[in-house]
């Protein structure tokens, strides 16, 4: 089971950096961040855990940016404002999830997160953990 998403008052983990793989290696479906070459199960568990944490951190950060973009696109002051349905369609979300993301994005843009662009909470919809868009 996945660990809960960090809350606003908890520091973000500094996971191992994700390293980009060369194109020819990335095309090999058996290759995944060189994990297949690690023979020691302890080292494999350590590196796989580092990657898991890095992917979670990347996902949390991307969700924050999605929320902020959704809030900006839904801003009634914009002449090119999008409806919640339009935002949901573009992001492949349900309308209910789009509403929650817009609310969360507004909170981040108001400074409701510790640092909307570089730290703070990850929420994904209501500030209490990631909400599944499906």
CSV table of N, CA and C in Angstrom, one decimal:
chain,number,residue,atom,x,y,z
A,1,UNK,N,0.8,-1.2,0.0
A,1,UNK,CA,0.0,0.0,0.0
A,1,UNK,C,0.9,1.2,0.0
A,2,UNK,N,0.5,2.2,-0.7
A,2,UNK,CA,1.3,3.5,-0.8
A,2,UNK,C,1.3,4.2,0.5
A,3,UNK,N,2.4,4.9,0.7
A,3,UNK,CA,2.4,5.8,1.9
A,3,UNK,C,1.6,7.0,1.7
A,4,UNK,N,1.0,7.6,2.7
A,4,UNK,CA,0.2,8.8,2.6
A,4,UNK,C,1.1,10.0,2.0
A,5,UNK,N,0.5,10.9,1.3
A,5,UNK,CA,1.1,12.0,0.8
A,5,UNK,C,1.5,13.0,1.9
A,6,UNK,N,2.7,13.6,1.9
A,6,UNK,CA,3.1,14.5,3.0
A,6,UNK,C,2.1,15.6,3.2
A,7,UNK,N,1.9,16.1,4.4
A,7,UNK,CA,1.0,17.2,4.7
A,7,UNK,C,1.8,18.5,4.7
A,8,UNK,N,1.1,19.6,4.8
A,8,UNK,CA,1.7,20.9,4.7
A,8,UNK,C,2.8,21.1,5.8
A,9,UNK,N,2.6,20.5,7.0
A,9,UNK,CA,3.6,20.7,8.0
A,9,UNK,C,4.7,19.7,8.1
A,10,UNK,N,4.7,18.8,7.1
A,10,UNK,CA,5.8,17.8,7.0
A,10,UNK,C,6.8,18.2,5.9
A,11,UNK,N,8.1,18.1,6.2
A,11,UNK,CA,9.0,18.5,5.1
A,11,UNK,C,9.0,17.5,4.0
A,12,UNK,N,9.3,18.0,2.8
A,12,UNK,CA,9.3,17.1,1.6
A,12,UNK,C,10.6,16.3,1.7
A,13,UNK,N,10.5,15.1,1.2
A,13,UNK,CA,11.7,14.2,1.1
A,13,UNK,C,12.5,14.7,0.0
A,14,UNK,N,13.8,14.5,0.1
A,14,UNK,CA,14.7,14.8,-1.0
A,14,UNK,C,15.1,13.5,-1.6
A,15,UNK,N,14.3,12.9,-2.5
A,15,UNK,CA,14.6,11.6,-3.0
A,15,UNK,C,15.8,11.7,-4.0
A,16,UNK,N,16.3,10.5,-4.3
A,16,UNK,CA,17.4,10.4,-5.3
A,16,UNK,C,16.9,11.0,-6.6
A,17,UNK,N,17.8,11.7,-7.3
A,17,UNK,CA,17.4,12.3,-8.6
A,17,UNK,C,17.1,11.3,-9.6
A,18,UNK,N,16.1,11.6,-10.5
A,18,UNK,CA,15.8,10.7,-11.6
A,18,UNK,C,16.8,11.0,-12.7
A,19,UNK,N,17.5,10.0,-13.2
A,19,UNK,CA,18.4,10.2,-14.2
A,19,UNK,C,17.8,9.8,-15.5
A,20,UNK,N,18.0,10.6,-16.6
A,20,UNK,CA,17.4,10.3,-17.8
A,20,UNK,C,18.2,9.3,-18.5
A,21,UNK,N,17.6,8.3,-19.2
A,21,UNK,CA,18.2,7.3,-19.8
A,21,UNK,C,18.5,7.6,-21.3
A,22,UNK,N,19.6,7.1,-21.8
A,22,UNK,CA,19.9,7.3,-23.2
A,22,UNK,C,18.7,6.7,-24.1
A,23,UNK,N,18.4,7.4,-25.2
A,23,UNK,CA,17.3,6.9,-26.0
A,23,UNK,C,17.3,5.5,-26.4
A,24,UNK,N,18.5,5.0,-26.8
A,24,UNK,CA,18.6,3.6,-27.2
A,24,UNK,C,18.3,2.6,-26.1
A,25,UNK,N,18.7,3.0,-24.8
A,25,UNK,CA,18.4,2.2,-23.7
A,25,UNK,C,17.0,2.2,-23.3
A,26,UNK,N,16.4,3.4,-23.4
A,26,UNK,CA,15.0,3.6,-23.0
A,26,UNK,C,14.1,2.9,-23.9
A,27,UNK,N,14.5,2.6,-25.1
A,27,UNK,CA,13.7,1.8,-26.1
A,27,UNK,C,13.6,0.3,-25.7
A,28,UNK,N,14.5,-0.1,-24.9
A,28,UNK,CA,14.5,-1.5,-24.5
A,28,UNK,C,13.5,-1.7,-23.3
A,29,UNK,N,12.4,-2.5,-23.5
A,29,UNK,CA,11.4,-2.6,-22.5
A,29,UNK,C,11.9,-3.3,-21.2
A,30,UNK,N,13.0,-4.1,-21.3
A,30,UNK,CA,13.6,-4.8,-20.2
A,30,UNK,C,14.5,-3.8,-19.3
A,31,UNK,N,14.8,-2.7,-19.8
A,31,UNK,CA,15.7,-1.7,-19.1
A,31,UNK,C,14.8,-0.7,-18.4
A,32,UNK,N,15.1,-0.5,-17.1
A,32,UNK,CA,14.4,0.5,-16.3
A,32,UNK,C,15.4,1.0,-15.3
A,33,UNK,N,15.9,2.2,-15.6
A,33,UNK,CA,16.9,2.9,-14.7
A,33,UNK,C,18.0,2.0,-14.2
A,34,UNK,N,18.4,1.1,-15.0
A,34,UNK,CA,19.5,0.2,-14.7
A,34,UNK,C,19.2,-0.8,-13.6
A,35,UNK,N,18.0,-0.9,-13.1
A,35,UNK,CA,17.7,-1.8,-12.0
A,35,UNK,C,17.9,-3.2,-12.4
A,36,UNK,N,17.8,-3.6,-13.6
A,36,UNK,CA,18.0,-5.0,-14.0
A,36,UNK,C,19.4,-5.4,-13.9
A,37,UNK,N,20.3,-4.5,-13.8
A,37,UNK,CA,21.8,-4.8,-13.7
A,37,UNK,C,22.2,-5.0,-12.2
A,38,UNK,N,21.4,-4.7,-11.3
A,38,UNK,CA,21.7,-4.8,-9.9
A,38,UNK,C,21.5,-6.2,-9.4
A,39,UNK,N,22.5,-6.9,-9.0
A,39,UNK,CA,22.4,-8.2,-8.5
A,39,UNK,C,22.1,-8.4,-7.0
A,40,UNK,N,22.6,-7.5,-6.2
A,40,UNK,CA,22.5,-7.5,-4.8
A,40,UNK,C,21.1,-7.1,-4.4
A,41,UNK,N,20.3,-8.0,-3.8
A,41,UNK,CA,18.9,-7.6,-3.5
A,41,UNK,C,18.8,-6.4,-2.5
A,42,UNK,N,19.7,-6.2,-1.6
A,42,UNK,CA,19.7,-5.1,-0.7
A,42,UNK,C,19.9,-3.8,-1.5
A,43,UNK,N,20.9,-3.8,-2.4
A,43,UNK,CA,21.1,-2.6,-3.3
A,43,UNK,C,19.9,-2.4,-4.2
A,44,UNK,N,19.3,-3.4,-4.7
A,44,UNK,CA,18.2,-3.3,-5.6
A,44,UNK,C,17.0,-2.7,-4.8
A,45,UNK,N,16.8,-3.1,-3.6
A,45,UNK,CA,15.7,-2.6,-2.8
A,45,UNK,C,15.9,-1.1,-2.5
A,46,UNK,N,17.2,-0.8,-2.2
A,46,UNK,CA,17.5,0.6,-1.9
A,46,UNK,C,17.3,1.5,-3.1
A,47,UNK,N,17.8,1.1,-4.3
A,47,UNK,CA,17.7,1.9,-5.5
A,47,UNK,C,16.2,2.0,-5.9
A,48,UNK,N,15.5,0.9,-5.9
A,48,UNK,CA,14.1,0.9,-6.3
A,48,UNK,C,13.3,1.8,-5.4
A,49,UNK,N,13.6,1.8,-4.1
A,49,UNK,CA,12.9,2.6,-3.1
A,49,UNK,C,13.2,4.1,-3.4
A,50,UNK,N,14.5,4.4,-3.7
A,50,UNK,CA,14.8,5.8,-4.1
A,50,UNK,C,14.0,6.2,-5.3
A,51,UNK,N,13.9,5.4,-6.3
A,51,UNK,CA,13.2,5.7,-7.5
A,51,UNK,C,11.7,5.9,-7.2
A,52,UNK,N,11.1,5.0,-6.4
A,52,UNK,CA,9.7,5.2,-6.0
A,52,UNK,C,9.5,6.5,-5.3
A,53,UNK,N,10.4,6.9,-4.4
A,53,UNK,CA,10.2,8.2,-3.7
A,53,UNK,C,10.4,9.3,-4.7
A,54,UNK,N,11.3,9.2,-5.6
A,54,UNK,CA,11.5,10.3,-6.6
A,54,UNK,C,10.3,10.4,-7.5
A,55,UNK,N,9.7,9.3,-7.9
A,55,UNK,CA,8.5,9.4,-8.8
A,55,UNK,C,7.3,9.9,-8.0
A,56,UNK,N,7.2,9.6,-6.7
A,56,UNK,CA,6.1,10.2,-5.9
A,56,UNK,C,6.3,11.7,-5.8
A,57,UNK,N,7.5,12.1,-5.5
A,57,UNK,CA,7.8,13.5,-5.4
A,57,UNK,C,7.5,14.3,-6.7
A,58,UNK,N,7.9,13.7,-7.8
A,58,UNK,CA,7.6,14.3,-9.1
A,58,UNK,C,6.1,14.3,-9.4
A,59,UNK,N,5.4,13.3,-9.0
A,59,UNK,CA,4.0,13.3,-9.2
A,59,UNK,C,3.3,14.3,-8.4
A,60,UNK,N,3.7,14.5,-7.2
A,60,UNK,CA,3.1,15.5,-6.3
A,60,UNK,C,3.3,16.9,-6.8
A,61,UNK,N,4.5,17.1,-7.3
A,61,UNK,CA,4.9,18.4,-7.8
A,61,UNK,C,4.1,18.7,-9.1
A,62,UNK,N,4.0,17.7,-10.0
A,62,UNK,CA,3.2,17.9,-11.2
A,62,UNK,C,1.7,18.2,-10.9
A,63,UNK,N,1.2,17.5,-9.9
A,63,UNK,CA,-0.2,17.7,-9.5
A,63,UNK,C,-0.4,19.2,-9.0
A,64,UNK,N,0.5,19.7,-8.3
A,64,UNK,CA,0.4,21.1,-7.9
A,64,UNK,C,0.4,22.0,-9.1
A,65,UNK,N,1.3,21.8,-10.1
A,65,UNK,CA,1.3,22.6,-11.3
A,65,UNK,C,0.0,22.4,-12.1
A,66,UNK,N,-0.5,21.2,-12.1
A,66,UNK,CA,-1.8,21.0,-12.8
A,66,UNK,C,-2.9,21.8,-12.1
A,67,UNK,N,-2.9,21.8,-10.8
A,67,UNK,CA,-4.0,22.5,-10.1
A,67,UNK,C,-3.9,24.0,-10.3
A,68,UNK,N,-2.6,24.5,-10.3
A,68,UNK,CA,-2.5,26.0,-10.5
A,68,UNK,C,-2.9,26.4,-11.9
A,69,UNK,N,-2.5,25.5,-12.9
A,69,UNK,CA,-2.9,25.8,-14.3
A,69,UNK,C,-4.4,25.8,-14.4
A,70,UNK,N,-5.1,24.8,-13.8
A,70,UNK,CA,-6.5,24.7,-13.9
A,70,UNK,C,-7.2,25.9,-13.3
A,71,UNK,N,-6.7,26.4,-12.1
A,71,UNK,CA,-7.2,27.5,-11.5
A,71,UNK,C,-7.1,28.8,-12.3
A,72,UNK,N,-5.9,28.9,-13.0
A,72,UNK,CA,-5.7,30.0,-13.9
A,72,UNK,C,-6.6,30.0,-15.1
A,73,UNK,N,-6.8,28.8,-15.6
A,73,UNK,CA,-7.7,28.7,-16.8
A,73,UNK,C,-9.2,28.9,-16.5
A,74,UNK,N,-9.5,28.7,-15.2
A,74,UNK,CA,-10.9,28.8,-14.8
A,74,UNK,C,-11.2,30.2,-14.2
A,75,UNK,N,-10.2,31.1,-14.1
A,75,UNK,CA,-10.3,32.4,-13.6
A,75,UNK,C,-11.3,33.2,-14.4
A,76,UNK,N,-12.4,33.7,-13.7
A,76,UNK,CA,-13.5,34.4,-14.4
A,76,UNK,C,-13.0,35.7,-15.0
A,77,UNK,N,-11.8,36.2,-14.5
A,77,UNK,CA,-11.3,37.5,-15.1
A,77,UNK,C,-10.6,37.3,-16.4
A,78,UNK,N,-10.4,36.1,-16.8
A,78,UNK,CA,-9.7,35.8,-18.1
A,78,UNK,C,-10.7,35.9,-19.2
A,79,UNK,N,-10.4,36.6,-20.3
A,79,UNK,CA,-11.3,36.7,-21.4
A,79,UNK,C,-11.4,35.3,-22.1
A,80,UNK,N,-10.3,34.5,-22.0
A,80,UNK,CA,-10.3,33.2,-22.6
A,80,UNK,C,-10.6,32.0,-21.6
A,81,UNK,N,-11.3,32.4,-20.6
A,81,UNK,CA,-11.6,31.4,-19.5
A,81,UNK,C,-12.2,30.1,-20.0
A,82,UNK,N,-11.8,29.0,-19.4
A,82,UNK,CA,-12.4,27.7,-19.8
A,82,UNK,C,-13.4,27.3,-18.7
A,83,UNK,N,-14.4,26.5,-19.1
A,83,UNK,CA,-15.3,26.0,-18.2
A,83,UNK,C,-14.7,24.8,-17.5
A,84,UNK,N,-15.3,24.4,-16.4
A,84,UNK,CA,-14.8,23.2,-15.7
A,84,UNK,C,-14.9,22.0,-16.6
A,85,UNK,N,-15.9,21.9,-17.4
A,85,UNK,CA,-16.0,20.8,-18.3
A,85,UNK,C,-14.9,20.8,-19.3
A,86,UNK,N,-14.5,22.0,-19.8
A,86,UNK,CA,-13.4,22.1,-20.8
A,86,UNK,C,-12.1,21.7,-20.1
A,87,UNK,N,-11.9,22.1,-18.9
A,87,UNK,CA,-10.6,21.8,-18.2
A,87,UNK,C,-10.6,20.3,-17.9
A,88,UNK,N,-11.7,19.7,-17.5
A,88,UNK,CA,-11.8,18.3,-17.3
A,88,UNK,C,-11.4,17.5,-18.5
A,89,UNK,N,-12.0,17.9,-19.6
A,89,UNK,CA,-11.7,17.2,-20.9
A,89,UNK,C,-10.2,17.3,-21.3
A,90,UNK,N,-9.7,18.5,-21.2
A,90,UNK,CA,-8.3,18.7,-21.6
A,90,UNK,C,-7.3,17.8,-20.7
A,91,UNK,N,-7.6,17.7,-19.4
A,91,UNK,CA,-6.8,17.0,-18.5
A,91,UNK,C,-7.1,15.6,-18.3
A,92,UNK,N,-8.2,15.1,-19.0
A,92,UNK,CA,-8.7,13.8,-18.9
A,92,UNK,C,-9.1,13.5,-17.4
A,93,UNK,N,-9.9,14.4,-16.8
A,93,UNK,CA,-10.4,14.3,-15.5
A,93,UNK,C,-11.9,14.2,-15.5
A,94,UNK,N,-12.5,13.8,-14.4
A,94,UNK,CA,-14.0,14.0,-14.3
A,94,UNK,C,-14.2,15.5,-13.9
A,95,UNK,N,-15.4,15.9,-14.1
A,95,UNK,CA,-15.7,17.3,-13.8
A,95,UNK,C,-15.6,17.6,-12.3
A,96,UNK,N,-16.0,16.6,-11.5
A,96,UNK,CA,-15.9,16.7,-10.0
A,96,UNK,C,-14.5,16.9,-9.6
A,97,UNK,N,-13.6,16.1,-10.2
A,97,UNK,CA,-12.1,16.2,-9.9
A,97,UNK,C,-11.6,17.5,-10.4
A,98,UNK,N,-12.0,18.0,-11.5
A,98,UNK,CA,-11.6,19.3,-12.1
A,98,UNK,C,-12.0,20.4,-11.1
A,99,UNK,N,-13.2,20.4,-10.5
A,99,UNK,CA,-13.6,21.4,-9.6
A,99,UNK,C,-12.7,21.4,-8.4
A,100,UNK,N,-12.3,20.2,-7.9
A,100,UNK,CA,-11.5,20.1,-6.7
A,100,UNK,C,-10.1,20.6,-7.0
A,101,UNK,N,-9.6,20.3,-8.2
A,101,UNK,CA,-8.3,20.7,-8.6
A,101,UNK,C,-8.2,22.3,-8.8
A,102,UNK,N,-9.3,22.8,-9.3
A,102,UNK,CA,-9.4,24.3,-9.4
A,102,UNK,C,-9.4,24.9,-8.1
A,103,UNK,N,-10.1,24.4,-7.1
A,103,UNK,CA,-10.1,24.9,-5.7
A,103,UNK,C,-8.7,24.8,-5.1
A,104,UNK,N,-8.1,23.6,-5.3
A,104,UNK,CA,-6.8,23.4,-4.8
A,104,UNK,C,-5.8,24.4,-5.4
A,105,UNK,N,-5.9,24.6,-6.7
A,105,UNK,CA,-5.0,25.5,-7.4
A,105,UNK,C,-5.2,26.9,-6.9
A,106,UNK,N,-6.4,27.3,-6.7
A,106,UNK,CA,-6.6,28.7,-6.1
A,106,UNK,C,-6.0,28.8,-4.8
A,107,UNK,N,-6.1,27.8,-4.0
A,107,UNK,CA,-5.4,27.8,-2.6
A,107,UNK,C,-3.9,28.0,-2.8
A,108,UNK,N,-3.3,27.2,-3.7
A,108,UNK,CA,-1.9,27.3,-3.9
A,108,UNK,C,-1.5,28.7,-4.4
A,109,UNK,N,-2.3,29.3,-5.4
A,109,UNK,CA,-2.0,30.6,-5.9
A,109,UNK,C,-2.1,31.7,-4.9
A,110,UNK,N,-3.0,31.5,-3.9
A,110,UNK,CA,-3.2,32.5,-2.8
A,110,UNK,C,-2.1,32.4,-1.8
A,111,UNK,N,-1.3,31.3,-2.0
A,111,UNK,CA,-0.2,31.1,-1.0
A,111,UNK,C,-0.6,30.2,0.1
A,112,UNK,N,-1.6,29.4,-0.1
A,112,UNK,CA,-2.1,28.4,0.9
A,112,UNK,C,-1.2,27.3,1.1
A,113,UNK,N,-0.3,27.0,0.1
A,113,UNK,CA,0.8,26.0,0.3
A,113,UNK,C,2.0,26.7,0.8
A,114,UNK,N,2.9,25.9,1.4
A,114,UNK,CA,4.2,26.5,1.9
A,114,UNK,C,4.9,27.3,0.9
A,115,UNK,N,5.0,26.7,-0.3
A,115,UNK,CA,5.6,27.3,-1.5
A,115,UNK,C,5.1,26.7,-2.7
A,116,UNK,N,4.1,27.3,-3.3
A,116,UNK,CA,3.4,26.7,-4.4
A,116,UNK,C,4.2,26.2,-5.6
A,117,UNK,N,5.4,26.8,-5.8
A,117,UNK,CA,6.2,26.4,-6.9
A,117,UNK,C,7.4,25.6,-6.6
A,118,UNK,N,7.7,25.4,-5.3
A,118,UNK,CA,8.9,24.7,-5.0
A,118,UNK,C,8.9,24.0,-3.7
A,119,UNK,N,7.8,23.8,-3.1
A,119,UNK,CA,7.7,23.0,-1.9
A,119,UNK,C,6.3,23.0,-1.4
A,120,UNK,N,6.2,22.7,-0.1
A,120,UNK,CA,4.8,22.7,0.5
A,120,UNK,C,4.1,21.4,0.3
A,121,UNK,N,2.8,21.5,0.5
A,121,UNK,CA,2.0,20.3,0.4
A,121,UNK,C,1.7,19.9,-1.0
A,122,UNK,N,1.4,18.6,-1.1
A,122,UNK,CA,0.9,18.1,-2.3
A,122,UNK,C,-0.5,17.7,-2.0
A,123,UNK,N,-1.4,18.0,-2.8
A,123,UNK,CA,-2.8,17.7,-2.4
A,123,UNK,C,-3.5,17.0,-3.5
A,124,UNK,N,-3.6,17.6,-4.6
A,124,UNK,CA,-4.3,17.0,-5.7
A,124,UNK,C,-5.8,17.2,-5.7
A,125,UNK,N,-6.3,18.0,-4.9
A,125,UNK,CA,-7.7,18.2,-5.0
A,125,UNK,C,-8.3,18.9,-3.8
A,126,UNK,N,-7.9,18.5,-2.7
A,126,UNK,CA,-8.5,19.1,-1.5
A,126,UNK,C,-7.6,19.4,-0.4
A,127,UNK,N,-6.3,19.3,-0.6
A,127,UNK,CA,-5.3,19.6,0.5
A,127,UNK,C,-5.1,18.5,1.5
A,128,UNK,N,-5.8,17.3,1.3
A,128,UNK,CA,-5.6,16.3,2.3
A,128,UNK,C,-5.2,15.0,1.6
A,129,UNK,N,-4.4,15.1,0.6
A,129,UNK,CA,-3.9,13.9,-0.1
A,129,UNK,C,-4.3,13.9,-1.5
A,130,UNK,N,-3.7,13.0,-2.3
A,130,UNK,CA,-4.0,13.0,-3.7
A,130,UNK,C,-5.4,12.4,-4.0
A,131,UNK,N,-6.2,13.0,-4.8
A,131,UNK,CA,-7.5,12.5,-5.2
A,131,UNK,C,-7.4,11.9,-6.5
A,132,UNK,N,-7.9,10.6,-6.7
A,132,UNK,CA,-7.8,9.9,-7.9
A,132,UNK,C,-8.8,10.5,-8.9
A,133,UNK,N,-8.3,10.9,-10.1
A,133,UNK,CA,-9.2,11.6,-11.1
A,133,UNK,C,-10.2,10.7,-11.7
A,134,UNK,N,-10.1,9.4,-11.6
A,134,UNK,CA,-11.0,8.5,-12.3
A,134,UNK,C,-12.3,8.3,-11.5
